[in-house]
CSV table of C-alpha atoms and ligand atoms in Angstrom, one decimal:
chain,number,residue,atom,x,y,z
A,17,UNK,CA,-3.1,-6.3,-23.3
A,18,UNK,CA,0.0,-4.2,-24.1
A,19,UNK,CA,-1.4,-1.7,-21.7
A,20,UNK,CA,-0.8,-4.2,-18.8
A,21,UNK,CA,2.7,-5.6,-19.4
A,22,UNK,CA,5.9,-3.9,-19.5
A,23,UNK,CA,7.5,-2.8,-22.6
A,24,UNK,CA,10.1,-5.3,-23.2
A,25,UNK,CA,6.6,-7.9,-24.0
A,26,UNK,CA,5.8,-7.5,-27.4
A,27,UNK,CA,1.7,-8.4,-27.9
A,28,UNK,CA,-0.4,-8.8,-30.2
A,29,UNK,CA,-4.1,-8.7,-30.5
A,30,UNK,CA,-6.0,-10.7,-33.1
A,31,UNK,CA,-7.9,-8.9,-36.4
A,32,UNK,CA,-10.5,-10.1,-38.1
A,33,UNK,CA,-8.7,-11.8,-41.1
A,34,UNK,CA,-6.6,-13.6,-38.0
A,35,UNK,CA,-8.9,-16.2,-36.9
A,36,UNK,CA,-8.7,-18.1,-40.4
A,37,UNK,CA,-4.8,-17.7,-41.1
A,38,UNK,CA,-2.1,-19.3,-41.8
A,39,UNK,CA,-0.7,-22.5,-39.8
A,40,UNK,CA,2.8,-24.2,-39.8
A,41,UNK,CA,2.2,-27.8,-41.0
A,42,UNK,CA,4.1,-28.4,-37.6
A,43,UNK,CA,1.2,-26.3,-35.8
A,44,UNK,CA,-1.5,-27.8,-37.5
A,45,UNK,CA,-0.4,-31.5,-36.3
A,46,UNK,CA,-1.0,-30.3,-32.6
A,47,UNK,CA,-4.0,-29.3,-33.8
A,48,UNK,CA,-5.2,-32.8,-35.3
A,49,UNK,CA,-8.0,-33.7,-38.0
A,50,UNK,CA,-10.9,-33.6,-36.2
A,51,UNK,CA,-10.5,-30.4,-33.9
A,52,UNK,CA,-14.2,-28.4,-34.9
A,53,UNK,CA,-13.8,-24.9,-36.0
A,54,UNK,CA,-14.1,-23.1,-33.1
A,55,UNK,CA,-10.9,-24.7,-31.8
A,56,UNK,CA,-9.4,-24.3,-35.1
A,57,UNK,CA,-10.1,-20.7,-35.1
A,58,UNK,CA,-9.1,-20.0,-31.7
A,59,UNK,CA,-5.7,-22.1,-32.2
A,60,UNK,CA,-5.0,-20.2,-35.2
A,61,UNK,CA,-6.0,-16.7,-34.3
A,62,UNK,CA,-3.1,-17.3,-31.4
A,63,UNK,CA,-0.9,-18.7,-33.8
A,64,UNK,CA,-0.8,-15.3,-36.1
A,65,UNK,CA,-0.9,-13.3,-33.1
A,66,UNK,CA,2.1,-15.1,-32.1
A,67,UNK,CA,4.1,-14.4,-35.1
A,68,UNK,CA,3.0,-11.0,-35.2
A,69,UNK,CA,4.3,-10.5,-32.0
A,70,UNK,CA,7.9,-11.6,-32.9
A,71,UNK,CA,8.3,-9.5,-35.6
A,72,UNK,CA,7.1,-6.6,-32.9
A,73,UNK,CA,10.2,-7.8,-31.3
A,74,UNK,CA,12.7,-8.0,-34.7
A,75,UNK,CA,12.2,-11.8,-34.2
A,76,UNK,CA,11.6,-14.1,-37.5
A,77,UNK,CA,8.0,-14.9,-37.2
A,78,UNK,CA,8.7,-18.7,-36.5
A,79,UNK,CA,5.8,-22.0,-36.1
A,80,UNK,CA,4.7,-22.1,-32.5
A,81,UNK,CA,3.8,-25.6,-31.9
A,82,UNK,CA,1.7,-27.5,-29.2
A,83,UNK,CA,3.2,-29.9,-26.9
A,84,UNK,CA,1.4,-33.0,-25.4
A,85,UNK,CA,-0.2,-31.3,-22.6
A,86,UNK,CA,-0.9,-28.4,-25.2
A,87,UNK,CA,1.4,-25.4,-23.8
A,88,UNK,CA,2.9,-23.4,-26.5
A,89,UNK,CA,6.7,-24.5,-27.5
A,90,UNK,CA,8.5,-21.0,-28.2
A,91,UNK,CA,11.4,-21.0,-30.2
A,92,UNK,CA,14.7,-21.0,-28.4
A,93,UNK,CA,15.4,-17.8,-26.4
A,94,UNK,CA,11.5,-16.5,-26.2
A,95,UNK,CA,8.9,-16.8,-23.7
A,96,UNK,CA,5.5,-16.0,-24.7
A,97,UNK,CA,1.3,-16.5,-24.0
A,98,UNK,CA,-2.1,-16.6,-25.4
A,99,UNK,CA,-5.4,-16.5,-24.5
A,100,UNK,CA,-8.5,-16.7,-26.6
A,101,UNK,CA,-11.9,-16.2,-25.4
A,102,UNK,CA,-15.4,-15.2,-27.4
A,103,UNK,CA,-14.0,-13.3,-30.5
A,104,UNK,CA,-10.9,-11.5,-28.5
A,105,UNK,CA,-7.2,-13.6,-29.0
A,106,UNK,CA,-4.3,-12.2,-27.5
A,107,UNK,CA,-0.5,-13.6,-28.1
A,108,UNK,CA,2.9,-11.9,-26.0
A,109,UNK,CA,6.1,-12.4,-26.9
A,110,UNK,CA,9.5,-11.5,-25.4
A,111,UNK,CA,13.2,-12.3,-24.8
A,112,UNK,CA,14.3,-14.5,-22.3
A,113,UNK,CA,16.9,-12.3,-21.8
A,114,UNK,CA,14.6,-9.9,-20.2
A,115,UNK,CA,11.5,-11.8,-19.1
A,116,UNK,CA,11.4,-14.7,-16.8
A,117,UNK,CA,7.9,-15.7,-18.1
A,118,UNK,CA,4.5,-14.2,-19.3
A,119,UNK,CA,1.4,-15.2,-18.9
A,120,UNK,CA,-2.1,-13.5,-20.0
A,121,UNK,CA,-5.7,-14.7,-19.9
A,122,UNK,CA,-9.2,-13.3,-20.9
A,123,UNK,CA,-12.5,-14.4,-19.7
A,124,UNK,CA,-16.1,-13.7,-19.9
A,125,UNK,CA,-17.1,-10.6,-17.7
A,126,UNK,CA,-19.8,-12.6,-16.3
A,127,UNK,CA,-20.8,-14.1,-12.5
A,128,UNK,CA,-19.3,-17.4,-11.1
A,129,UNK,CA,-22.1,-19.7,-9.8
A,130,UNK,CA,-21.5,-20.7,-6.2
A,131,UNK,CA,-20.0,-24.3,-7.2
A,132,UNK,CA,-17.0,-22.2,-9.9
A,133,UNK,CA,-16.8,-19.6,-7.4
A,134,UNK,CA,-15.7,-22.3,-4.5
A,135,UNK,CA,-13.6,-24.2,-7.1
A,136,UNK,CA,-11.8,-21.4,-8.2
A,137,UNK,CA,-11.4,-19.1,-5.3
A,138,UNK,CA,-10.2,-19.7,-1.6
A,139,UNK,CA,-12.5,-18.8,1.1
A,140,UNK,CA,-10.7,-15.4,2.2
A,141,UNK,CA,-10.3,-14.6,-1.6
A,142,UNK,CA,-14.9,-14.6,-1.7
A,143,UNK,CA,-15.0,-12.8,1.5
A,144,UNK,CA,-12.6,-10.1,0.2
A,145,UNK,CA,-14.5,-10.1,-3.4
A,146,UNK,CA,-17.5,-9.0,-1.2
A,147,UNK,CA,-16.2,-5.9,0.5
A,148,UNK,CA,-15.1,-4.8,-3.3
A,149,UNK,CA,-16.9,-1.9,-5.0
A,150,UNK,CA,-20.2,-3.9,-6.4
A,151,UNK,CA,-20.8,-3.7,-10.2
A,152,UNK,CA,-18.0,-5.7,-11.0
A,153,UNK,CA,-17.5,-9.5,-11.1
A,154,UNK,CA,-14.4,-9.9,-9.0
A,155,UNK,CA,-14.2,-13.6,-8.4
A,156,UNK,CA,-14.1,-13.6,-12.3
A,157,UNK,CA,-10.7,-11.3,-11.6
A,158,UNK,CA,-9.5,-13.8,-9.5
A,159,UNK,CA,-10.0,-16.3,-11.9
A,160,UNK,CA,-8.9,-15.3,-14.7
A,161,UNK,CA,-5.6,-13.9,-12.6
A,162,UNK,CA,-5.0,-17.7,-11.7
A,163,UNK,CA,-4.9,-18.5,-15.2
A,164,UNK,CA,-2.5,-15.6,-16.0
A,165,UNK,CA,-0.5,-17.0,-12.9
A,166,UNK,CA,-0.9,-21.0,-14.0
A,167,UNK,CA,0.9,-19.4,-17.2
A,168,UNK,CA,3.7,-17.7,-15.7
A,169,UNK,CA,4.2,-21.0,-13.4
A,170,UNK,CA,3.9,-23.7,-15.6
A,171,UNK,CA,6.5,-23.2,-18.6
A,172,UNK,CA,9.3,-21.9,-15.7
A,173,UNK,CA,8.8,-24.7,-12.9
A,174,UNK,CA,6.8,-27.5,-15.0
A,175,UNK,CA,4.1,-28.8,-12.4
A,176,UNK,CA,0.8,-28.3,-11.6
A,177,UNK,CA,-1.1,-25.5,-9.3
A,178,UNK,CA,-4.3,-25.9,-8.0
A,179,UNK,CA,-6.3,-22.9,-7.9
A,180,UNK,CA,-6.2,-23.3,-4.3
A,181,UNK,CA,-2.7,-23.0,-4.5
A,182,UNK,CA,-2.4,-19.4,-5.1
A,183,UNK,CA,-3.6,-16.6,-3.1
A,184,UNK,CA,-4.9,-13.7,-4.7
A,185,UNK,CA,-5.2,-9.9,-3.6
A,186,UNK,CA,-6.5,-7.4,-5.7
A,187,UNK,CA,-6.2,-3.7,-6.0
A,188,UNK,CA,-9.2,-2.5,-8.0
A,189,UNK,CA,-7.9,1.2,-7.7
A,190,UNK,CA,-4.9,0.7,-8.9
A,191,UNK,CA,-5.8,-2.8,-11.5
A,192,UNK,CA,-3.4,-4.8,-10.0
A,193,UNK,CA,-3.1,-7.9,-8.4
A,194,UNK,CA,-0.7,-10.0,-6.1
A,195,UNK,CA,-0.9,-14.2,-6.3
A,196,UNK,CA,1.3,-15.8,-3.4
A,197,UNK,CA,1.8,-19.6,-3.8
A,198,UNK,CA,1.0,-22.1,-1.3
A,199,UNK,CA,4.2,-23.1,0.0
A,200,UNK,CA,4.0,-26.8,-0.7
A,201,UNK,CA,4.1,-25.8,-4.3
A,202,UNK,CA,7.4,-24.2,-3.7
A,203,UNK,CA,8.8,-26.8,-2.0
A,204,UNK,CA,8.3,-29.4,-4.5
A,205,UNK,CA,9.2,-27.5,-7.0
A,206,UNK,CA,11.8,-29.0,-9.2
A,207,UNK,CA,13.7,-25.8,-9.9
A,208,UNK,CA,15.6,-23.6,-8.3
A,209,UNK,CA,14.0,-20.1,-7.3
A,210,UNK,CA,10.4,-20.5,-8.4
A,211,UNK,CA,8.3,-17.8,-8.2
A,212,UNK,CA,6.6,-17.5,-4.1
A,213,UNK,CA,4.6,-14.0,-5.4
A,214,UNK,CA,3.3,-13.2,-9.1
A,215,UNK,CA,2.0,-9.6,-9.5
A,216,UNK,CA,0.0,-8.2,-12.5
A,217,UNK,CA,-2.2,-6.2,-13.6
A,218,UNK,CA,-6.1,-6.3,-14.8
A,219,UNK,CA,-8.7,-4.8,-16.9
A,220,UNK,CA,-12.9,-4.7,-16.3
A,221,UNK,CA,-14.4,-4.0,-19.5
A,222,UNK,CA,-18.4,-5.0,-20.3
A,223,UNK,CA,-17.8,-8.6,-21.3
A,224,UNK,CA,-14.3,-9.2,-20.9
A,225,UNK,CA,-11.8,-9.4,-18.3
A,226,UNK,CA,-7.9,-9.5,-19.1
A,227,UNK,CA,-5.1,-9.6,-16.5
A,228,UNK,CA,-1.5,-10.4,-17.4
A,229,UNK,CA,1.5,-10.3,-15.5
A,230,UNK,CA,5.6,-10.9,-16.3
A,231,UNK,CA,8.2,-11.9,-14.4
A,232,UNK,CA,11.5,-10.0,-15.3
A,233,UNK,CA,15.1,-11.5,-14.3
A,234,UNK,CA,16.0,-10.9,-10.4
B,301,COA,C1,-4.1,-24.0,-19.5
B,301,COA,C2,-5.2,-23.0,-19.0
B,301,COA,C3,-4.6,-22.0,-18.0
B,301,COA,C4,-5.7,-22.2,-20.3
B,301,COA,O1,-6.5,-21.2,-19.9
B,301,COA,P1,-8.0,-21.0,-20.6
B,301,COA,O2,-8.7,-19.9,-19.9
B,301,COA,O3,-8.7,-22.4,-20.5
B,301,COA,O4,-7.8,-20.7,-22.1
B,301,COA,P2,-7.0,-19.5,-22.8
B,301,COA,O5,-7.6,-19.3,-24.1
B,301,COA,O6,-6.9,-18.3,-21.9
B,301,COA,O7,-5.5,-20.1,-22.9
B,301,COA,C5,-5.3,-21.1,-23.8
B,301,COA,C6,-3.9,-21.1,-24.2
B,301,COA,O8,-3.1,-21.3,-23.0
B,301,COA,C7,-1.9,-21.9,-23.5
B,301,COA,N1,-1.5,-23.0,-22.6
B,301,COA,C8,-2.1,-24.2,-22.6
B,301,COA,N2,-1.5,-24.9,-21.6
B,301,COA,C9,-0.5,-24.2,-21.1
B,301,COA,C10,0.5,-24.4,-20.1
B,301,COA,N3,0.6,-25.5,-19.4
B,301,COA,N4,1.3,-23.3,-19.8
B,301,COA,C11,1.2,-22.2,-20.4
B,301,COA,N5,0.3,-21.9,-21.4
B,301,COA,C12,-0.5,-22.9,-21.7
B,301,COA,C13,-2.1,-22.4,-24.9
B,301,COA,O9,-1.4,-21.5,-25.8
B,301,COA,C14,-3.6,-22.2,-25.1
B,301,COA,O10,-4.0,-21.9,-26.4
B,301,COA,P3,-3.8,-22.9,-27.7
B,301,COA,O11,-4.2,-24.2,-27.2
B,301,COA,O12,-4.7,-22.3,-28.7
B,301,COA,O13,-2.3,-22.8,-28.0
B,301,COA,C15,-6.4,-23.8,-18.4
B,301,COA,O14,-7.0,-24.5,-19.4
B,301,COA,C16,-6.0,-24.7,-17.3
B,301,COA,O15,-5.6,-25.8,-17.4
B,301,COA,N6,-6.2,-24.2,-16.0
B,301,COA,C17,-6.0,-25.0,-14.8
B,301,COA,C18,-4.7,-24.7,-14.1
B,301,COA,C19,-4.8,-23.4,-13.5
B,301,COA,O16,-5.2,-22.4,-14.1
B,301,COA,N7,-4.5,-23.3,-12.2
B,301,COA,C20,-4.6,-22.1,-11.4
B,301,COA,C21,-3.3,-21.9,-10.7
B,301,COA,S1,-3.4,-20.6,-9.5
C-alpha cells in the first residue's frame, strides 16, 4: 500500500508473527469472547499494523479500539485504515494535520457473479468495465475502490453510502481512480464540506486487488 498513498501516510503491512500479537485489553473487548480465530487474527494482525504504523510516524504506538458500529477509534490528532483480506492486512496512519482521511481496502482478485456485480456497481460503471483491457477483474476494482471510498467517507461525514452512491472511473494506465458522490449524499450530509470527488489509486496483482486513496487539507 505505501506505493499508493502519499508520503505524509505512514503504512504498514502485516508479517507473519503479526496475525497472533499483542492486543490492548481495551481492543480485545471490541473484539468479544466468542469472535473465532479467523476474526481474531484478522483484528489483531490490524491492530499491530496499526501501532507499527505510528511509530513510522514518531507517534507512541497507542490501543486502537472498536466502536459500536466497529470503525477504528484513532487516538486524538490521527486518522488511519485497515483492511484485511486472505493472509494480506494492511494498517495507515497519519496526522490530521496533514490528511483529511484515509482509507484502503484489499479484495480477492477474483470475478463478481452477475447478482455482486449489480449490487456493487452502477450500470455505466459495468458497461465501462467492459470496454477495459480483458484479463483483469475490473468490477472487483470498483469494488474494492468503494470500500477505500466508504473509508474515507465515513470517519469525516459519519453516515452511510450506498454503493450506488458513488460513481466510479478508472484509469487502468495510469492505476488510478475517481469516485464522485451522488449528490443526495452531500446534501444530507451533516458536515460542512464533505468530500463530492475521492481519487486514488489501485493495484492488480494475481489474487489481490488494493486501492487506497487520502484526502489531504484544502
Ligand atoms: C466497513 C467495510 C467498508 C469494511 O470493508 P471490508 O472489505 O468488509 O473489510 P476490510 O478488511 O477491508 O476492512 C475492515 C476494517 O475496516 C474498518 N472499518 C470498519 N467499519 C468502518 C467504518 N465505518 N469506517 C472506516 N473504517 C471502518 C475496521 O478497521 C475493519 O477492521 P477491524 O474490524 O479488524 O478493525 C464494509 O464491511 C462495509 O460495511 N461496506 C459497506 C459500505 C460501503 O462500502 N459502501 C460503499 C460506498 S461507495
Amino acid at each position: 500500500m505505501r506505493d499508493l498513498l502519499p508520503s505524509a501516510v505512514a503504512v504498514a503491512v502485516a508479517e507473519p508473527d503479526d496475525w497472533t500479537g499483542h492486543l490492548y485489553a481495551t481492543e480485545a473487548a471490541g473484539l468479544g469472547d466468542r469472535a473465532v480465530t479467523r476474526r481474531r487474527r484478522d483484528f489483531t494482525a490490524g491492530r499491530v499494523c496499526a501501532r507499527r504504523a505510528m511509530t513510522l510516524l514518531g507517534l507512541p504506538p497507542v490501543a486502537v479500539p472498536a466502536a459500536a458500529d466497529r470503525s477504528p477509534i484513532w487516538p486524538p490528532g490521527t486518522v488511519g485504515t485497515i483492511t484485511h483480506t486472505l493472509d494480506y492486512c494492511a494498517a495507515a496512519v497519519a496526522r490530521s494535520s496533514e490528511v483529511r482521511s484515509v482509507g484502503m481496502d484489499a479484495e480477492q482478485h477474483k470475478e463478481l457473479s452477475p447478482g455482486v456485480r449489480r449490487m456493487i456497481c452502477l450500470p455505466e460503471e459495468v458497461e465501462r468495465c467492459e470496454r477495459l483491457p480483458s484479463g483483469i477483474s475490473w468490477p472487483a476494482v470498483v469494488f474494492s475502490a468503494k470500500e477505500t471510498v466508504y473509508k474515507i467517507w465515513h470517519p469525516l461525514v459519519g453516515t452511510w453510502l450506498d454503493f450506488h452512491d458513488a460513481f466510479v472511473e478508472l484509469d487502468p494506465e495510469g492505476g488510478t481512480f475517481t469516485a464522485r458522490i451522488a449528490s443526495a449524499r452531500l446534501d444530507a450530509a451533516p458536515v460542512g464540506d464533505p468530500p463530492a470527488r475521492i481519487s486514488g489509486r489501485f493495484v492488480v496483482e494475481a489474487s489481490l486487488v488494493r486501492t487506497a486513496a487520502a484526502l489531504l487539507p484544502p
